[in-house]
CSV table of C-alpha atoms in Angstrom, one decimal:
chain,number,residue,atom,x,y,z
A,1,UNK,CA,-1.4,-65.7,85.9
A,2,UNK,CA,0.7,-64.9,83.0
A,3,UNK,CA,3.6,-62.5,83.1
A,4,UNK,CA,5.8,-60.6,81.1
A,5,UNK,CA,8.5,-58.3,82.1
A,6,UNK,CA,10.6,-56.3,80.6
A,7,UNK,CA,13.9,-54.1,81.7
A,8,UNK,CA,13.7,-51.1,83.4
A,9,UNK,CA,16.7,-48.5,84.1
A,10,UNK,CA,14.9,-48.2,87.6
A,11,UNK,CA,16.2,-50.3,89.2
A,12,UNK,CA,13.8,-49.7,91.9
A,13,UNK,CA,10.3,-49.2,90.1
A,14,UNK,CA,7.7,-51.4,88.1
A,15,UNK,CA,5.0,-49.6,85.8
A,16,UNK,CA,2.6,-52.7,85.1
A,17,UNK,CA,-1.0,-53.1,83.3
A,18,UNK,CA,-3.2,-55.8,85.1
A,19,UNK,CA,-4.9,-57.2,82.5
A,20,UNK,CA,-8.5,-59.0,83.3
A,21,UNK,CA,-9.8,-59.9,80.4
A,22,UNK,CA,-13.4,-62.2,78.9
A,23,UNK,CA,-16.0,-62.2,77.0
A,24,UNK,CA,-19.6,-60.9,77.2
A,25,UNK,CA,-22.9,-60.7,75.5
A,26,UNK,CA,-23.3,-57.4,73.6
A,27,UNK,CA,-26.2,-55.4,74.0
A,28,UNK,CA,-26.3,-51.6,75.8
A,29,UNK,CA,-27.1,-52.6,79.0
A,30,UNK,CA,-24.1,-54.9,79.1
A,31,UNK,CA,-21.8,-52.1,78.1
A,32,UNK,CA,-22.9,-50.4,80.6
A,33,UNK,CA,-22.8,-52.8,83.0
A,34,UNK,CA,-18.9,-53.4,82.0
A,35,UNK,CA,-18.7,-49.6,81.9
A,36,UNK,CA,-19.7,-49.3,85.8
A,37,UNK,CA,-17.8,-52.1,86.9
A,38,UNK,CA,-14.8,-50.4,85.5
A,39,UNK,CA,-15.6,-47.1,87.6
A,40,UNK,CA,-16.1,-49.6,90.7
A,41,UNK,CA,-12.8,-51.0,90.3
A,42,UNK,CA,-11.1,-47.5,89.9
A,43,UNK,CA,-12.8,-46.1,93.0
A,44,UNK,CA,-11.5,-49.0,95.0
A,45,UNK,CA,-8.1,-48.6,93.1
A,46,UNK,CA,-8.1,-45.0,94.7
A,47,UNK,CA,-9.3,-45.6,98.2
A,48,UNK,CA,-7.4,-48.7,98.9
A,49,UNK,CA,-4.2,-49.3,97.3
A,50,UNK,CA,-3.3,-45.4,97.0
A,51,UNK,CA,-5.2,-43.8,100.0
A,52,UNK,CA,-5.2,-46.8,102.6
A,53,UNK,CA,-2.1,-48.7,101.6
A,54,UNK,CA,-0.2,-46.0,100.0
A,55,UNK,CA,1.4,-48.6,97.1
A,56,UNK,CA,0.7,-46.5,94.1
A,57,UNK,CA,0.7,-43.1,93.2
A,58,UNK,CA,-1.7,-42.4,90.6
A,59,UNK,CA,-3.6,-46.0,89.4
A,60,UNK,CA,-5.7,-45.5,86.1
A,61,UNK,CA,-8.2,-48.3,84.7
A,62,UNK,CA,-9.3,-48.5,80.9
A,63,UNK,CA,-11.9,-50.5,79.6
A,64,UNK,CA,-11.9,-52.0,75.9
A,65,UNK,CA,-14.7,-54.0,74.4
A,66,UNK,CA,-15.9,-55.0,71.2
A,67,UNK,CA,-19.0,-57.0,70.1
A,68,UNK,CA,-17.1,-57.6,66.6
A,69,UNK,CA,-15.7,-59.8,65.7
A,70,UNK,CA,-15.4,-61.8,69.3
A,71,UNK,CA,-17.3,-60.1,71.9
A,72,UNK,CA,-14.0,-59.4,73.9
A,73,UNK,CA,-13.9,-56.9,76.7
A,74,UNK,CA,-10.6,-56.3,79.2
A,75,UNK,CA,-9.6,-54.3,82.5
A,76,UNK,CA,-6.2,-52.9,82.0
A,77,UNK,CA,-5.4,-51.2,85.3
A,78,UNK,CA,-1.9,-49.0,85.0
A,79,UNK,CA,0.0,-47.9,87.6
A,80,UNK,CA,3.7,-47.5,88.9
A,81,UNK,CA,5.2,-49.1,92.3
A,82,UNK,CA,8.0,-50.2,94.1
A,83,UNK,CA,9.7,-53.5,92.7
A,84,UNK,CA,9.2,-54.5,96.7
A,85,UNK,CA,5.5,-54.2,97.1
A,86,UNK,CA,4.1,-55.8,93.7
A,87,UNK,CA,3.6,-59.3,95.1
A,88,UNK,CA,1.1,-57.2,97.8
A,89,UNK,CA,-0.6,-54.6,95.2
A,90,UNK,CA,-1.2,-57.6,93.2
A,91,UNK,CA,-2.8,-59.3,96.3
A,92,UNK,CA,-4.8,-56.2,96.8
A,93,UNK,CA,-6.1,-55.8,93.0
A,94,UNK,CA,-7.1,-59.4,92.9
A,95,UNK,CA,-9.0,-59.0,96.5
A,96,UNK,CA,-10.6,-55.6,95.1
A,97,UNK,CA,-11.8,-58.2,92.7
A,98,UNK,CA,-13.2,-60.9,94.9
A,99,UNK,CA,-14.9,-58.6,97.3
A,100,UNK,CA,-17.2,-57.0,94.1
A,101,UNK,CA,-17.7,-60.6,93.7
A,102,UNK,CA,-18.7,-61.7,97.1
A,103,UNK,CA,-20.2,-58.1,98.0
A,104,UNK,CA,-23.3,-56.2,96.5
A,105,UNK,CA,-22.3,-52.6,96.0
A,106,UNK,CA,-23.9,-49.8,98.1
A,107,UNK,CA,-26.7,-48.4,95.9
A,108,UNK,CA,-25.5,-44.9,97.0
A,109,UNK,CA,-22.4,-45.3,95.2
A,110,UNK,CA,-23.9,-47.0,92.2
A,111,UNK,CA,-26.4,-44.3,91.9
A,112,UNK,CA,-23.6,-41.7,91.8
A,113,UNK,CA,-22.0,-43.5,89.2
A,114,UNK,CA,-25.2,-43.3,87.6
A,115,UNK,CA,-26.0,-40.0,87.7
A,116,UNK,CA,-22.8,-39.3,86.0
A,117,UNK,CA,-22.9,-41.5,83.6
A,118,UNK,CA,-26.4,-39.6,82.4
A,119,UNK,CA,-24.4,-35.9,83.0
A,120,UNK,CA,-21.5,-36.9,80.8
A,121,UNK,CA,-23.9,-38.2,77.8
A,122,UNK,CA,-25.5,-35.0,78.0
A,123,UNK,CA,-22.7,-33.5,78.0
A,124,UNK,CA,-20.6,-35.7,75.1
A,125,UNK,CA,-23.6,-35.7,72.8
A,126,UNK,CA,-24.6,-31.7,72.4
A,127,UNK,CA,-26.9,-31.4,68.9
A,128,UNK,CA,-23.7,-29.2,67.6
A,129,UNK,CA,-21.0,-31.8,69.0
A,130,UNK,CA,-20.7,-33.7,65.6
A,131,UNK,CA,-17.4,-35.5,66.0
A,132,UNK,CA,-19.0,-36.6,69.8
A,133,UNK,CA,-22.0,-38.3,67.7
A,134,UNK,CA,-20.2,-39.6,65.2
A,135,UNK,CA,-17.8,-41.5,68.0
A,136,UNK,CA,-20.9,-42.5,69.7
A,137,UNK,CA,-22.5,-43.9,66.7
A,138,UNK,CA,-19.8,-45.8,65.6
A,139,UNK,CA,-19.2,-47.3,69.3
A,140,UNK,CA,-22.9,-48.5,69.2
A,141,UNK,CA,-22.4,-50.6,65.6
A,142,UNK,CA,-19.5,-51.4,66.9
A,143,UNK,CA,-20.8,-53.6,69.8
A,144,UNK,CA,-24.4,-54.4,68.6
A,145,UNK,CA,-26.6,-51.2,69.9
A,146,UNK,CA,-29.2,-49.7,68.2
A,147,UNK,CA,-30.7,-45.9,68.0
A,148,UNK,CA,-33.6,-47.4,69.9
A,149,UNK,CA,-31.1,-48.6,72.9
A,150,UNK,CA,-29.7,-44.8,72.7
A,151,UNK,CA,-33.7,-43.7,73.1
A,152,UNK,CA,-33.7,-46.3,76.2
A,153,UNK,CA,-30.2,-45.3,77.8
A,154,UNK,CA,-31.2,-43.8,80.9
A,155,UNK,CA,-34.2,-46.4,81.3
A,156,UNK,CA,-31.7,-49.3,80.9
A,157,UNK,CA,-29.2,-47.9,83.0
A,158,UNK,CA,-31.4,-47.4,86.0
A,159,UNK,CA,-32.6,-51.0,85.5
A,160,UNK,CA,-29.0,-52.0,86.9
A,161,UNK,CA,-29.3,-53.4,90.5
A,162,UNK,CA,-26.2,-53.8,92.8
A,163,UNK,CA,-27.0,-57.9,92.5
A,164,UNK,CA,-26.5,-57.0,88.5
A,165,UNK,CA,-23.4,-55.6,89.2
A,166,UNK,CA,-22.6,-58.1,91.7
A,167,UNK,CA,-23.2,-61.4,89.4
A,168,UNK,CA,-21.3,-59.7,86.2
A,169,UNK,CA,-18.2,-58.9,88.4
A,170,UNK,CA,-19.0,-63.1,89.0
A,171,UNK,CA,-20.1,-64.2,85.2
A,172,UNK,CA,-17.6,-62.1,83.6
A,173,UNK,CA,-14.5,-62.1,85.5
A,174,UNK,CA,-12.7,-64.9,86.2
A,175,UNK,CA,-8.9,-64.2,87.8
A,176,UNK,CA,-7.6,-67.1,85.8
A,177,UNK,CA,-7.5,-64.9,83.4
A,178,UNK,CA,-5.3,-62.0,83.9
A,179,UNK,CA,-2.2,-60.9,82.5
A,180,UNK,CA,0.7,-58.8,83.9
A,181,UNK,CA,2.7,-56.5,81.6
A,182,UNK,CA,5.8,-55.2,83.2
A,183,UNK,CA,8.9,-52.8,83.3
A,184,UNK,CA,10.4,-53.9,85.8
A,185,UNK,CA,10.4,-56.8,87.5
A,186,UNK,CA,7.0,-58.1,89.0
A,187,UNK,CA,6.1,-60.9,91.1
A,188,UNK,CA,2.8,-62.0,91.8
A,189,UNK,CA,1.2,-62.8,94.8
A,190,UNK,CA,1.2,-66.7,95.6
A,191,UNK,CA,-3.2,-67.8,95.4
């Protein structure tokens, strides 16, 4: 784990990103499969370390990814906490981790996610939402996607099993590589 802090005036308070980071293998259905991961982390996020363990008020994962030029992708989960609990909300994001690992995700929940991701591309892409399309368009050269994997979305995305999900959370992230960025001090959990 590599960390780097930075002062805070509060004395009392750490905003940190957790950064889990690798590469993949471009293609739509990987994007999406990164995509849904990201919404499985941030439901767990929610239900665990702010509704069961009450550590963080409002926790927020992005997802970044590019096929060019390195076919990089990275987790950056944000959120603010007491300088007291980081070792233990760090324990808690890197056990979130190894349970998607270990665990198959209910196919209830996957499905939901699925469902909205279909609702919110029918939503983003209207025929008169122009700059939606052109953002689109430019995401899929971007990382390697073709108008014929746009024709195939929803196909390909209901092709994604919980054991998909399951082996990507194993293939694609390792917690060897994660970096913590800081204001305030942070200490990480011992492994």
């Amino acid at each position: 784990v590599t960390v780097r802090t930075w002062p805070n005036s509060n004395e009392t308070q750490s905003s940190f990103d957790y950064l889990l980071y690798g590469k993949y293998e471009p293609s739509l259905r990987n994007g999406l499969i990164l995509k849904l991961m990201q919404n499985l982390i941030r439901n767990r996020l929610i239900s665990i370390l702010r509704e069961e363990q009450s550590l963080v008020y409002s926790p927020y994962i992005s997802l970044f990814y590019n096929a060019v030029p390195d076919n990089v992708f990275y987790f950056d989960v944000n959120a603010s906490v007491d300088r007291k609990n980081t070792a233990t909300v760090h324990r808690c994001l890197n056990d979130i981790i190894k349970s998607l690992q270990e665990e198959k995700v209910d196919k209830k929940e996957l499905q939901t996610l699925k469902q909205i991701f279909i609702v919110n591309k029918r939503n983003y892409l209207q025929n008169d939402a122009t700059s939606g399309w052109k953002s689109y368009l430019v995401g899929q050269l971007k990382n390697n996607e073709s108008l014929e994997d746009l024709e195939n979305y929803e196909e390909v995305l209901k092709g994604i099993t919980p054991e998909d999900i399951r082996q990507a959370f194993c293939s694609l992230v390792n917690l060897d590589n994660q970096t913590i960025l800081s204001i305030g001090d942070f200490t990480p959990c011992e492994n």
